[in-house]
């Protein structure tokens, strides 16, 4: 399957009970238009560059929808948008569904309502709403904007509220945290937050602000900085303090949901107002900061990190599988089994077979042979390391381009960056993948890692058959 097919295959709801809740509908008009304008990418197995998307956006915005080219370009983008909509629903269900009785199929009707037809009457599909509100200058990556709009969708969030899902804001979490349960800088942060923020809450209540813990004001942040200095904790700016508070709240949120669910969080959370349903991604700055050049650069860097993570993950999977095959070929005892690596991975990640079932299916003498050639944890570790190193190098190049720090970077800066990138890739990809591998019964290989591994295996199978 071509990596460009997202631009002419529309994800639509499928009510069939035996299906996955959705189906891919090929739109010949979109396929022909894409092939005419980007013939070099029509059958390519690698993701088209961002310039293809920008050109489609330009064509869609230049022509009115009544004109053929404008409609066809927009149709390609509507197809594309339907895919990250599906993934956003999957992530939200994976994160909250087990504790609240819903699956991603329950979320799809709220946001996946595009039939690919020309617009008629007053109804506007959600994908068109997303496209109309998108600007590369303001929002950066389209896939990230789609994810944000799904998280902010009022009907979807109302459904989550009806399921009993209420997410506290960062500030509510910090406000009720017990400083005695922490030490070091974390304890100091909570203490000064309580000292300043709690002091001002009664005044907010008197002003009628009872339903929400509002963002700390600049004056409050400055007061917290002073209180930290009195505790011999030094931070160079209010912005740094705000980031530290958000990171601490994020950890509190993970622990809170981990405790309620009984297993670790595998997806990053956003800040949601339970009263309005409005949800904000941490990666996207608030509207008030759009004129701040530094905030814009940080936002661009964060969007860049997520985009590059997926590219690095795909290459890491290709290299990791290839290296596993070559390593086995060089071991006389297992060389004759090297060709079984990919079939074994397909049975594990496409059909969720156990190692005993894989051994029987591939005609191996015992389960230990599968364990030695497959070793999914070892493969996961190898792919994680490759992904981490590649992403770190790309981030360093981006940081240098944006001139966010001096080069060569200081050892402490590099060490801190390596730690943050490690946390980033684990939260987005590898924590969920490890949980899947460690699950012995009724496991479902639906993590981002599993999805990309299946895609790579499918591409390699198609290429070998061609």
Short mmCIF file of C-alpha atoms in Angstrom, two decimals:
data_model
loop_
_atom_site.label_atom_id
_atom_site.label_comp_id
_atom_site.label_asym_id
_atom_site.label_seq_id
_atom_site.Cartn_x
_atom_site.Cartn_y
_atom_site.Cartn_z
CA UNK A 1 0.00 0.00 0.00
CA UNK A 2 1.34 3.42 -0.94
CA UNK A 3 2.22 5.73 1.95
CA UNK A 4 0.37 8.47 0.04
CA UNK A 5 -2.93 6.58 0.00
CA UNK A 6 -4.17 8.56 3.01
CA UNK A 7 -4.80 11.37 0.53
CA UNK A 8 -7.37 9.37 -1.44
CA UNK A 9 -8.66 6.80 1.07
CA UNK A 10 -11.31 8.21 3.39
CA UNK A 11 -11.86 6.66 6.82
CA UNK A 12 -15.61 6.21 7.31
CA UNK A 13 -17.74 4.66 10.02
CA UNK A 14 -18.68 1.02 9.47
CA UNK A 15 -21.57 -0.23 11.58
CA UNK A 16 -20.83 -3.92 10.93
CA UNK A 17 -20.47 -5.74 14.23
CA UNK A 18 -17.58 -7.91 13.03
CA UNK A 19 -15.54 -4.95 11.80
CA UNK A 20 -13.33 -2.46 13.53
CA UNK A 21 -15.95 0.27 13.49
CA UNK A 22 -14.55 1.91 10.37
CA UNK A 23 -13.66 1.21 6.77
CA UNK A 24 -11.42 2.77 4.15
CA UNK A 25 -13.26 4.12 1.12
CA UNK A 26 -11.18 4.78 -1.98
CA UNK A 27 -12.17 8.04 -3.68
CA UNK A 28 -11.16 7.83 -7.37
CA UNK A 29 -11.51 11.60 -7.84
CA UNK A 30 -9.00 12.30 -5.08
CA UNK A 31 -6.66 9.55 -6.28
CA UNK A 32 -6.65 10.83 -9.86
CA UNK A 33 -6.10 14.43 -8.74
CA UNK A 34 -3.23 13.47 -6.43
CA UNK A 35 -1.63 11.36 -9.16
CA UNK A 36 -1.89 14.18 -11.70
CA UNK A 37 -0.25 16.74 -9.40
CA UNK A 38 2.22 14.49 -7.56
CA UNK A 39 2.97 11.55 -9.89
CA UNK A 40 6.29 10.82 -8.19
CA UNK A 41 4.50 10.07 -4.90
CA UNK A 42 1.48 8.10 -6.12
CA UNK A 43 3.05 4.67 -5.49
CA UNK A 44 5.94 5.61 -3.23
CA UNK A 45 6.38 3.64 -0.01
CA UNK A 46 7.72 6.59 1.99
CA UNK A 47 5.67 9.39 3.47
CA UNK A 48 5.30 12.39 1.11
CA UNK A 49 7.16 15.50 2.26
CA UNK A 50 5.42 18.42 3.92
CA UNK A 51 5.63 20.34 0.65
CA UNK A 52 2.94 18.06 -0.83
CA UNK A 53 0.53 18.96 1.95
CA UNK A 54 1.35 22.65 1.64
CA UNK A 55 0.67 22.56 -2.09
CA UNK A 56 -2.69 20.87 -1.53
CA UNK A 57 -3.57 23.50 1.06
CA UNK A 58 -2.62 26.23 -1.38
CA UNK A 59 -4.75 24.70 -4.13
CA UNK A 60 -7.71 24.22 -1.78
CA UNK A 61 -7.54 27.79 -0.50
CA UNK A 62 -6.86 29.45 -3.85
CA UNK A 63 -9.87 27.95 -5.60
CA UNK A 64 -13.39 28.20 -4.31
CA UNK A 65 -15.11 24.90 -3.50
CA UNK A 66 -17.33 25.28 -6.55
CA UNK A 67 -14.29 25.00 -8.82
CA UNK A 68 -13.00 21.56 -9.68
CA UNK A 69 -9.37 21.87 -8.58
CA UNK A 70 -10.23 23.50 -5.29
CA UNK A 71 -12.73 20.80 -4.41
CA UNK A 72 -10.39 17.97 -5.42
CA UNK A 73 -7.46 19.38 -3.44
CA UNK A 74 -9.73 19.81 -0.44
CA UNK A 75 -11.03 16.27 -0.91
CA UNK A 76 -7.47 14.92 -0.71
CA UNK A 77 -6.98 16.81 2.55
CA UNK A 78 -10.33 15.62 3.92
CA UNK A 79 -9.20 12.05 3.27
CA UNK A 80 -5.90 12.72 5.01
CA UNK A 81 -7.57 14.33 8.04
CA UNK A 82 -9.82 11.32 8.57
CA UNK A 83 -6.78 9.20 9.49
CA UNK A 84 -5.46 11.29 12.42
CA UNK A 85 -9.09 11.66 13.56
CA UNK A 86 -9.26 7.88 13.88
CA UNK A 87 -5.93 7.75 15.70
CA UNK A 88 -6.97 10.51 18.10
CA UNK A 89 -10.09 8.52 19.02
CA UNK A 90 -8.00 5.39 19.52
CA UNK A 91 -5.60 7.21 21.82
CA UNK A 92 -8.38 8.76 23.87
CA UNK A 93 -10.16 5.42 24.27
CA UNK A 94 -6.91 3.66 25.14
CA UNK A 95 -6.22 6.24 27.81
CA UNK A 96 -9.64 6.58 29.43
CA UNK A 97 -11.88 3.84 28.04
CA UNK A 98 -10.92 0.93 30.33
CA UNK A 99 -12.04 2.82 33.42
CA UNK A 100 -15.18 4.37 31.94
CA UNK A 101 -16.77 1.69 29.78
CA UNK A 102 -16.26 2.95 26.23
CA UNK A 103 -14.11 2.12 23.21
CA UNK A 104 -12.88 4.18 20.29
CA UNK A 105 -15.89 2.96 18.28
CA UNK A 106 -18.13 4.95 20.63
CA UNK A 107 -16.16 8.13 19.89
CA UNK A 108 -16.09 7.91 16.09
CA UNK A 109 -19.65 9.18 15.37
CA UNK A 110 -18.86 12.52 17.02
CA UNK A 111 -15.92 13.36 14.77
CA UNK A 112 -15.84 10.95 11.80
CA UNK A 113 -18.80 12.25 9.79
CA UNK A 114 -17.36 13.04 6.35
CA UNK A 115 -18.81 11.11 3.40
CA UNK A 116 -16.44 12.64 0.85
CA UNK A 117 -19.23 14.30 -1.11
CA UNK A 118 -19.48 17.97 -2.13
CA UNK A 119 -20.87 20.19 0.60
CA UNK A 120 -24.63 20.73 0.45
CA UNK A 121 -26.91 22.61 2.79
CA UNK A 122 -25.92 23.74 6.24
CA UNK A 123 -24.12 20.57 7.34
CA UNK A 124 -20.32 20.89 7.45
CA UNK A 125 -18.27 17.74 8.17
CA UNK A 126 -15.88 17.95 11.10
CA UNK A 127 -12.92 17.43 8.76
CA UNK A 128 -13.92 20.55 6.81
CA UNK A 129 -14.23 22.50 10.07
CA UNK A 130 -10.69 21.43 10.94
CA UNK A 131 -9.38 22.36 7.52
CA UNK A 132 -11.08 25.75 7.58
CA UNK A 133 -9.51 26.61 10.93
CA UNK A 134 -6.00 25.43 10.03
CA UNK A 135 -3.07 27.68 9.23
CA UNK A 136 0.49 26.42 8.79
CA UNK A 137 1.78 29.70 10.19
CA UNK A 138 -0.29 29.46 13.40
CA UNK A 139 -0.82 25.75 14.01
CA UNK A 140 2.24 24.12 12.42
CA UNK A 141 1.59 20.44 11.62
CA UNK A 142 -1.86 19.50 10.30
CA UNK A 143 -1.91 16.13 12.10
CA UNK A 144 -1.23 17.87 15.41
CA UNK A 145 -4.02 20.36 14.74
CA UNK A 146 -6.43 17.50 13.97
CA UNK A 147 -5.52 15.84 17.26
CA UNK A 148 -6.15 19.06 19.17
CA UNK A 149 -9.51 19.69 17.48
CA UNK A 150 -10.66 16.15 18.28
CA UNK A 151 -9.73 16.66 21.91
CA UNK A 152 -11.66 19.94 21.94
CA UNK A 153 -14.74 18.60 20.16
CA UNK A 154 -17.72 19.64 22.35
CA UNK A 155 -19.94 16.64 21.50
CA UNK A 156 -17.15 14.15 22.14
CA UNK A 157 -16.21 15.80 25.43
CA UNK A 158 -19.86 15.88 26.51
CA UNK A 159 -19.99 12.14 25.89
CA UNK A 160 -16.88 11.67 28.04
CA UNK A 161 -18.48 13.70 30.82
CA UNK A 162 -21.59 11.50 30.62
CA UNK A 163 -19.28 8.49 31.03
CA UNK A 164 -18.10 10.00 34.31
CA UNK A 165 -14.78 11.31 33.03
CA UNK A 166 -13.79 14.54 34.72
CA UNK A 167 -10.18 15.66 34.41
CA UNK A 168 -8.80 18.15 36.88
CA UNK A 169 -6.70 21.04 35.64
CA UNK A 170 -2.97 21.18 36.38
CA UNK A 171 -3.60 23.78 39.05
CA UNK A 172 -6.34 21.79 40.78
CA UNK A 173 -3.97 18.81 40.98
CA UNK A 174 -1.20 20.93 42.48
CA UNK A 175 -3.66 22.65 44.80
CA UNK A 176 -4.67 19.39 46.46
CA UNK A 177 -1.22 17.75 46.46
CA UNK A 178 0.31 16.99 49.87
CA UNK A 179 3.85 18.42 50.06
CA UNK A 180 4.77 15.90 52.78
CA UNK A 181 4.65 13.18 50.14
CA UNK A 182 7.46 14.84 48.18
CA UNK A 183 11.01 15.94 48.74
CA UNK A 184 13.60 18.23 47.19
CA UNK A 185 12.53 20.68 44.51
CA UNK A 186 9.12 19.04 44.05
CA UNK A 187 8.25 19.67 47.69
CA UNK A 188 9.42 23.27 47.47
CA UNK A 189 7.33 23.82 44.34
CA UNK A 190 4.16 22.52 45.97
CA UNK A 191 4.78 24.50 49.16
CA UNK A 192 5.23 27.83 47.37
CA UNK A 193 2.31 27.07 45.06
CA UNK A 194 0.09 26.54 48.08
CA UNK A 195 1.52 29.61 49.81
CA UNK A 196 0.72 31.94 46.90
CA UNK A 197 -2.05 30.29 44.90
CA UNK A 198 -4.17 29.14 47.84
CA UNK A 199 -3.86 32.58 49.37
CA UNK A 200 -5.54 34.10 46.31
CA UNK A 201 -8.27 31.46 45.87
CA UNK A 202 -10.70 32.98 48.43
CA UNK A 203 -10.55 36.27 46.53
CA UNK A 204 -11.32 34.43 43.28
CA UNK A 205 -14.30 32.77 44.98
CA UNK A 206 -15.60 36.13 46.14
CA UNK A 207 -15.41 37.28 42.53
CA UNK A 208 -17.54 34.33 41.45
CA UNK A 209 -14.68 32.21 40.04
CA UNK A 210 -15.67 28.96 41.73
CA UNK A 211 -15.69 26.43 38.95
CA UNK A 212 -12.12 26.48 37.75
CA UNK A 213 -8.56 26.86 38.99
CA UNK A 214 -7.25 29.58 36.71
CA UNK A 215 -3.71 29.81 35.37
CA UNK A 216 -1.29 31.52 37.77
CA UNK A 217 -0.89 35.22 37.01
CA UNK A 218 2.48 36.84 36.39
CA UNK A 219 2.30 38.42 39.83
CA UNK A 220 1.66 35.02 41.41
CA UNK A 221 4.57 33.47 39.54
CA UNK A 222 6.88 36.26 40.67
CA UNK A 223 5.75 35.75 44.26
CA UNK A 224 6.47 32.03 43.93
CA UNK A 225 9.93 32.76 42.53
CA UNK A 226 10.68 34.93 45.56
CA UNK A 227 9.42 32.22 47.93
CA UNK A 228 11.60 29.66 46.16
CA UNK A 229 14.67 31.88 46.49
CA UNK A 230 14.02 32.04 50.22
CA UNK A 231 14.20 28.23 50.17
CA UNK A 232 17.48 28.35 48.22
CA UNK A 233 15.78 27.12 45.03
CA UNK A 234 16.70 29.25 42.03
CA UNK A 235 14.86 29.53 38.72
CA UNK A 236 15.85 32.13 36.19
CA UNK A 237 12.38 33.13 34.96
CA UNK A 238 8.64 32.88 35.53
CA UNK A 239 8.41 30.85 32.33
CA UNK A 240 10.82 28.24 33.72
CA UNK A 241 8.77 28.07 36.92
CA UNK A 242 5.55 27.63 34.95
CA UNK A 243 7.08 24.76 32.98
CA UNK A 244 8.31 23.11 36.19
CA UNK A 245 4.84 23.36 37.71
CA UNK A 246 3.23 21.86 34.60
CA UNK A 247 5.73 19.00 34.54
CA UNK A 248 5.04 18.27 38.20
CA UNK A 249 1.28 18.37 37.57
CA UNK A 250 1.75 16.02 34.64
CA UNK A 251 3.49 13.49 36.88
CA UNK A 252 0.73 13.86 39.48
CA UNK A 253 -1.86 13.25 36.78
CA UNK A 254 -0.11 10.10 35.60
CA UNK A 255 0.08 8.75 39.14
CA UNK A 256 -3.57 9.65 39.77
CA UNK A 257 -4.87 7.81 36.71
CA UNK A 258 -2.39 4.97 37.20
CA UNK A 259 -3.82 4.48 40.69
CA UNK A 260 -7.41 4.43 39.43
CA UNK A 261 -6.69 2.19 36.44
CA UNK A 262 -4.23 -0.17 38.10
CA UNK A 263 -1.63 0.08 35.34
CA UNK A 264 0.68 2.78 33.97
CA UNK A 265 -0.29 5.61 31.71
CA UNK A 266 0.91 5.20 28.17
CA UNK A 267 -0.30 8.44 26.66
CA UNK A 268 0.43 12.07 27.53
CA UNK A 269 -2.51 14.06 28.94
CA UNK A 270 -3.87 17.46 28.15
CA UNK A 271 -5.47 20.04 30.37
CA UNK A 272 -9.27 19.89 30.17
CA UNK A 273 -11.89 22.19 31.64
CA UNK A 274 -14.61 19.76 32.78
CA UNK A 275 -17.26 22.51 32.77
CA UNK A 276 -16.77 23.74 29.22
CA UNK A 277 -15.23 20.61 27.69
CA UNK A 278 -12.41 22.74 26.27
CA UNK A 279 -9.16 20.83 26.09
CA UNK A 280 -5.69 22.19 25.48
CA UNK A 281 -2.64 20.21 24.43
CA UNK A 282 0.48 21.10 26.35
CA UNK A 283 2.40 21.16 23.09
CA UNK A 284 0.31 24.03 21.73
CA UNK A 285 0.67 27.44 23.39
CA UNK A 286 -2.28 29.42 24.66
CA UNK A 287 -3.72 32.07 22.38
CA UNK A 288 -2.16 34.83 24.51
CA UNK A 289 1.33 33.61 23.70
CA UNK A 290 1.12 33.57 19.93
CA UNK A 291 2.95 36.87 19.68
CA UNK A 292 5.87 35.62 21.79
CA UNK A 293 8.70 34.61 19.40
CA UNK A 294 10.25 32.28 21.98
CA UNK A 295 6.91 30.59 22.62
CA UNK A 296 6.42 30.17 18.88
CA UNK A 297 9.86 28.58 18.55
CA UNK A 298 9.14 26.23 21.43
CA UNK A 299 5.81 25.26 19.86
CA UNK A 300 7.48 24.63 16.52
CA UNK A 301 10.16 22.53 18.19
CA UNK A 302 7.57 20.45 20.06
CA UNK A 303 5.53 19.83 16.90
CA UNK A 304 8.78 19.00 15.12
CA UNK A 305 9.66 16.45 17.83
CA UNK A 306 6.40 14.55 17.42
CA UNK A 307 6.60 14.57 13.62
CA UNK A 308 10.21 13.38 13.65
CA UNK A 309 9.46 10.74 16.27
CA UNK A 310 7.24 8.89 13.81
CA UNK A 311 9.87 9.04 11.06
CA UNK A 312 12.60 7.87 13.45
CA UNK A 313 10.34 5.09 14.75
CA UNK A 314 9.69 3.76 11.25
CA UNK A 315 13.38 3.74 10.39
CA UNK A 316 14.20 2.21 13.77
CA UNK A 317 11.74 -0.61 13.10
CA UNK A 318 13.18 -1.27 9.64
CA UNK A 319 16.75 -1.28 10.92
CA UNK A 320 15.89 -3.27 14.04
CA UNK A 321 14.17 -6.05 12.11
CA UNK A 322 16.92 -6.09 9.48
CA UNK A 323 19.60 -6.29 12.14
CA UNK A 324 17.79 -9.15 13.90
CA UNK A 325 17.66 -11.15 10.66
CA UNK A 326 21.34 -10.51 9.90
CA UNK A 327 22.41 -11.40 13.44
CA UNK A 328 20.63 -14.75 13.25
CA UNK A 329 22.16 -15.48 9.85
CA UNK A 330 25.60 -15.11 11.41
CA UNK A 331 24.84 -17.65 14.15
CA UNK A 332 25.27 -21.19 12.82
CA UNK A 333 22.80 -22.60 15.33
CA UNK A 334 19.99 -20.25 14.26
CA UNK A 335 20.89 -19.28 10.68
CA UNK A 336 18.26 -21.64 9.27
CA UNK A 337 15.58 -19.80 11.26
CA UNK A 338 16.49 -16.25 10.21
CA UNK A 339 13.86 -16.24 7.46
CA UNK A 340 11.18 -16.91 10.09
CA UNK A 341 11.66 -13.59 11.92
CA UNK A 342 9.16 -11.62 9.86
CA UNK A 343 6.51 -14.38 9.71
CA UNK A 344 6.81 -14.74 13.49
CA UNK A 345 6.40 -10.99 13.95
CA UNK A 346 3.35 -11.04 11.70
CA UNK A 347 1.74 -13.79 13.78
CA UNK A 348 2.48 -11.87 16.97
CA UNK A 349 1.43 -8.38 15.88
CA UNK A 350 -1.27 -9.14 13.29
CA UNK A 351 -2.93 -12.12 14.99
CA UNK A 352 -1.81 -11.75 18.64
CA UNK A 353 -0.58 -15.36 18.67
CA UNK A 354 1.29 -16.73 21.69
CA UNK A 355 4.84 -18.00 21.26
CA UNK A 356 3.59 -21.58 21.55
CA UNK A 357 1.05 -20.97 18.78
CA UNK A 358 3.72 -19.30 16.64
CA UNK A 359 6.03 -22.31 17.08
CA UNK A 360 3.28 -24.69 15.98
CA UNK A 361 2.28 -22.49 13.03
CA UNK A 362 5.85 -22.18 11.73
CA UNK A 363 6.72 -25.84 12.31
CA UNK A 364 9.34 -25.23 14.97
CA UNK A 365 10.26 -27.96 17.41
CA UNK A 366 9.65 -25.95 20.59
CA UNK A 367 8.64 -22.57 21.97
CA UNK A 368 12.22 -21.71 22.97
CA UNK A 369 13.15 -21.42 19.29
CA UNK A 370 10.50 -18.74 18.86
CA UNK A 371 11.74 -16.98 21.97
CA UNK A 372 15.30 -16.90 20.66
CA UNK A 373 14.56 -15.69 17.14
CA UNK A 374 11.74 -13.34 18.10
CA UNK A 375 12.58 -12.06 21.60
CA UNK A 376 10.09 -9.16 21.32
CA UNK A 377 11.45 -7.34 24.40
CA UNK A 378 14.98 -7.36 23.05
CA UNK A 379 13.74 -6.18 19.65
CA UNK A 380 11.72 -3.44 21.33
CA UNK A 381 14.79 -2.29 23.28
CA UNK A 382 16.88 -2.23 20.11
CA UNK A 383 14.27 -0.24 18.18
CA UNK A 384 13.84 2.16 21.10
CA UNK A 385 17.57 2.86 21.20
CA UNK A 386 17.72 3.46 17.46
CA UNK A 387 14.67 5.73 17.60
CA UNK A 388 16.04 7.63 20.58
CA UNK A 389 19.45 8.27 19.00
CA UNK A 390 17.99 9.33 15.66
CA UNK A 391 15.45 11.65 17.26
CA UNK A 392 18.07 13.19 19.55
CA UNK A 393 20.29 13.98 16.56
CA UNK A 394 17.41 15.59 14.67
CA UNK A 395 16.41 17.64 17.71
CA UNK A 396 19.97 18.86 18.18
CA UNK A 397 20.07 19.93 14.54
CA UNK A 398 16.77 21.76 14.96
CA UNK A 399 17.93 23.45 18.16
CA UNK A 400 21.03 24.63 16.34
CA UNK A 401 18.93 25.97 13.44
CA UNK A 402 16.68 27.86 15.87
CA UNK A 403 19.74 29.04 17.83
CA UNK A 404 18.12 28.05 21.11
CA UNK A 405 21.49 27.34 22.73
CA UNK A 406 25.19 27.68 22.04
CA UNK A 407 27.08 24.90 20.22
CA UNK A 408 28.75 22.68 21.13
CA UNK A 409 26.20 22.07 23.86
CA UNK A 410 27.31 21.75 27.47
CA UNK A 411 27.39 18.21 28.95
CA UNK A 412 24.66 19.01 31.51
CA UNK A 413 22.40 20.40 28.76
CA UNK A 414 22.94 17.29 26.64
CA UNK A 415 22.33 14.97 29.59
CA UNK A 416 19.08 16.73 30.45
CA UNK A 417 17.97 16.70 26.81
CA UNK A 418 18.71 12.98 26.49
CA UNK A 419 16.60 12.32 29.58
CA UNK A 420 13.69 14.40 28.29
CA UNK A 421 13.80 12.76 24.86
CA UNK A 422 13.86 9.34 26.54
CA UNK A 423 10.75 10.21 28.56
CA UNK A 424 9.11 11.61 25.41
CA UNK A 425 9.61 8.48 23.29
CA UNK A 426 8.54 6.20 26.14
CA UNK A 427 5.34 8.11 26.82
CA UNK A 428 4.37 8.30 23.16
CA UNK A 429 5.51 4.88 21.98
CA UNK A 430 7.44 2.38 24.05
CA UNK A 431 5.66 2.25 27.42
CA UNK A 432 2.46 1.05 25.77
CA UNK A 433 4.41 -1.37 23.57
CA UNK A 434 6.10 -2.93 26.60
CA UNK A 435 2.75 -3.26 28.38
CA UNK A 436 1.40 -5.16 25.36
CA UNK A 437 4.35 -7.55 25.33
CA UNK A 438 4.05 -8.20 29.07
CA UNK A 439 0.33 -9.00 28.80
CA UNK A 440 -0.06 -12.77 28.61
CA UNK A 441 -3.82 -13.08 28.05
CA UNK A 442 -6.36 -11.30 25.88
CA UNK A 443 -3.80 -8.83 24.66
CA UNK A 444 -4.58 -6.46 21.83
CA UNK A 445 -1.65 -5.17 19.80
CA UNK A 446 -2.99 -1.65 19.23
CA UNK A 447 -0.14 0.53 20.49
CA UNK A 448 1.47 3.09 18.20
CA UNK A 449 4.55 0.85 18.05
CA UNK A 450 2.45 -2.15 16.99
CA UNK A 451 0.62 -0.12 14.35
CA UNK A 452 3.85 1.11 12.79
CA UNK A 453 5.48 -2.32 12.99
CA UNK A 454 2.51 -3.82 11.14
CA UNK A 455 2.74 -1.08 8.53
CA UNK A 456 6.46 -1.75 7.98
CA UNK A 457 5.93 -5.51 7.74
CA UNK A 458 3.09 -4.98 5.26
CA UNK A 459 5.18 -2.62 3.13
CA UNK A 460 8.10 -5.06 3.08
CA UNK A 461 5.81 -7.93 2.12
CA UNK A 462 4.29 -5.87 -0.72
CA UNK A 463 7.74 -4.82 -1.94
CA UNK A 464 9.03 -8.39 -1.96
CA UNK A 465 5.94 -9.54 -3.88
CA UNK A 466 6.31 -6.81 -6.51
#
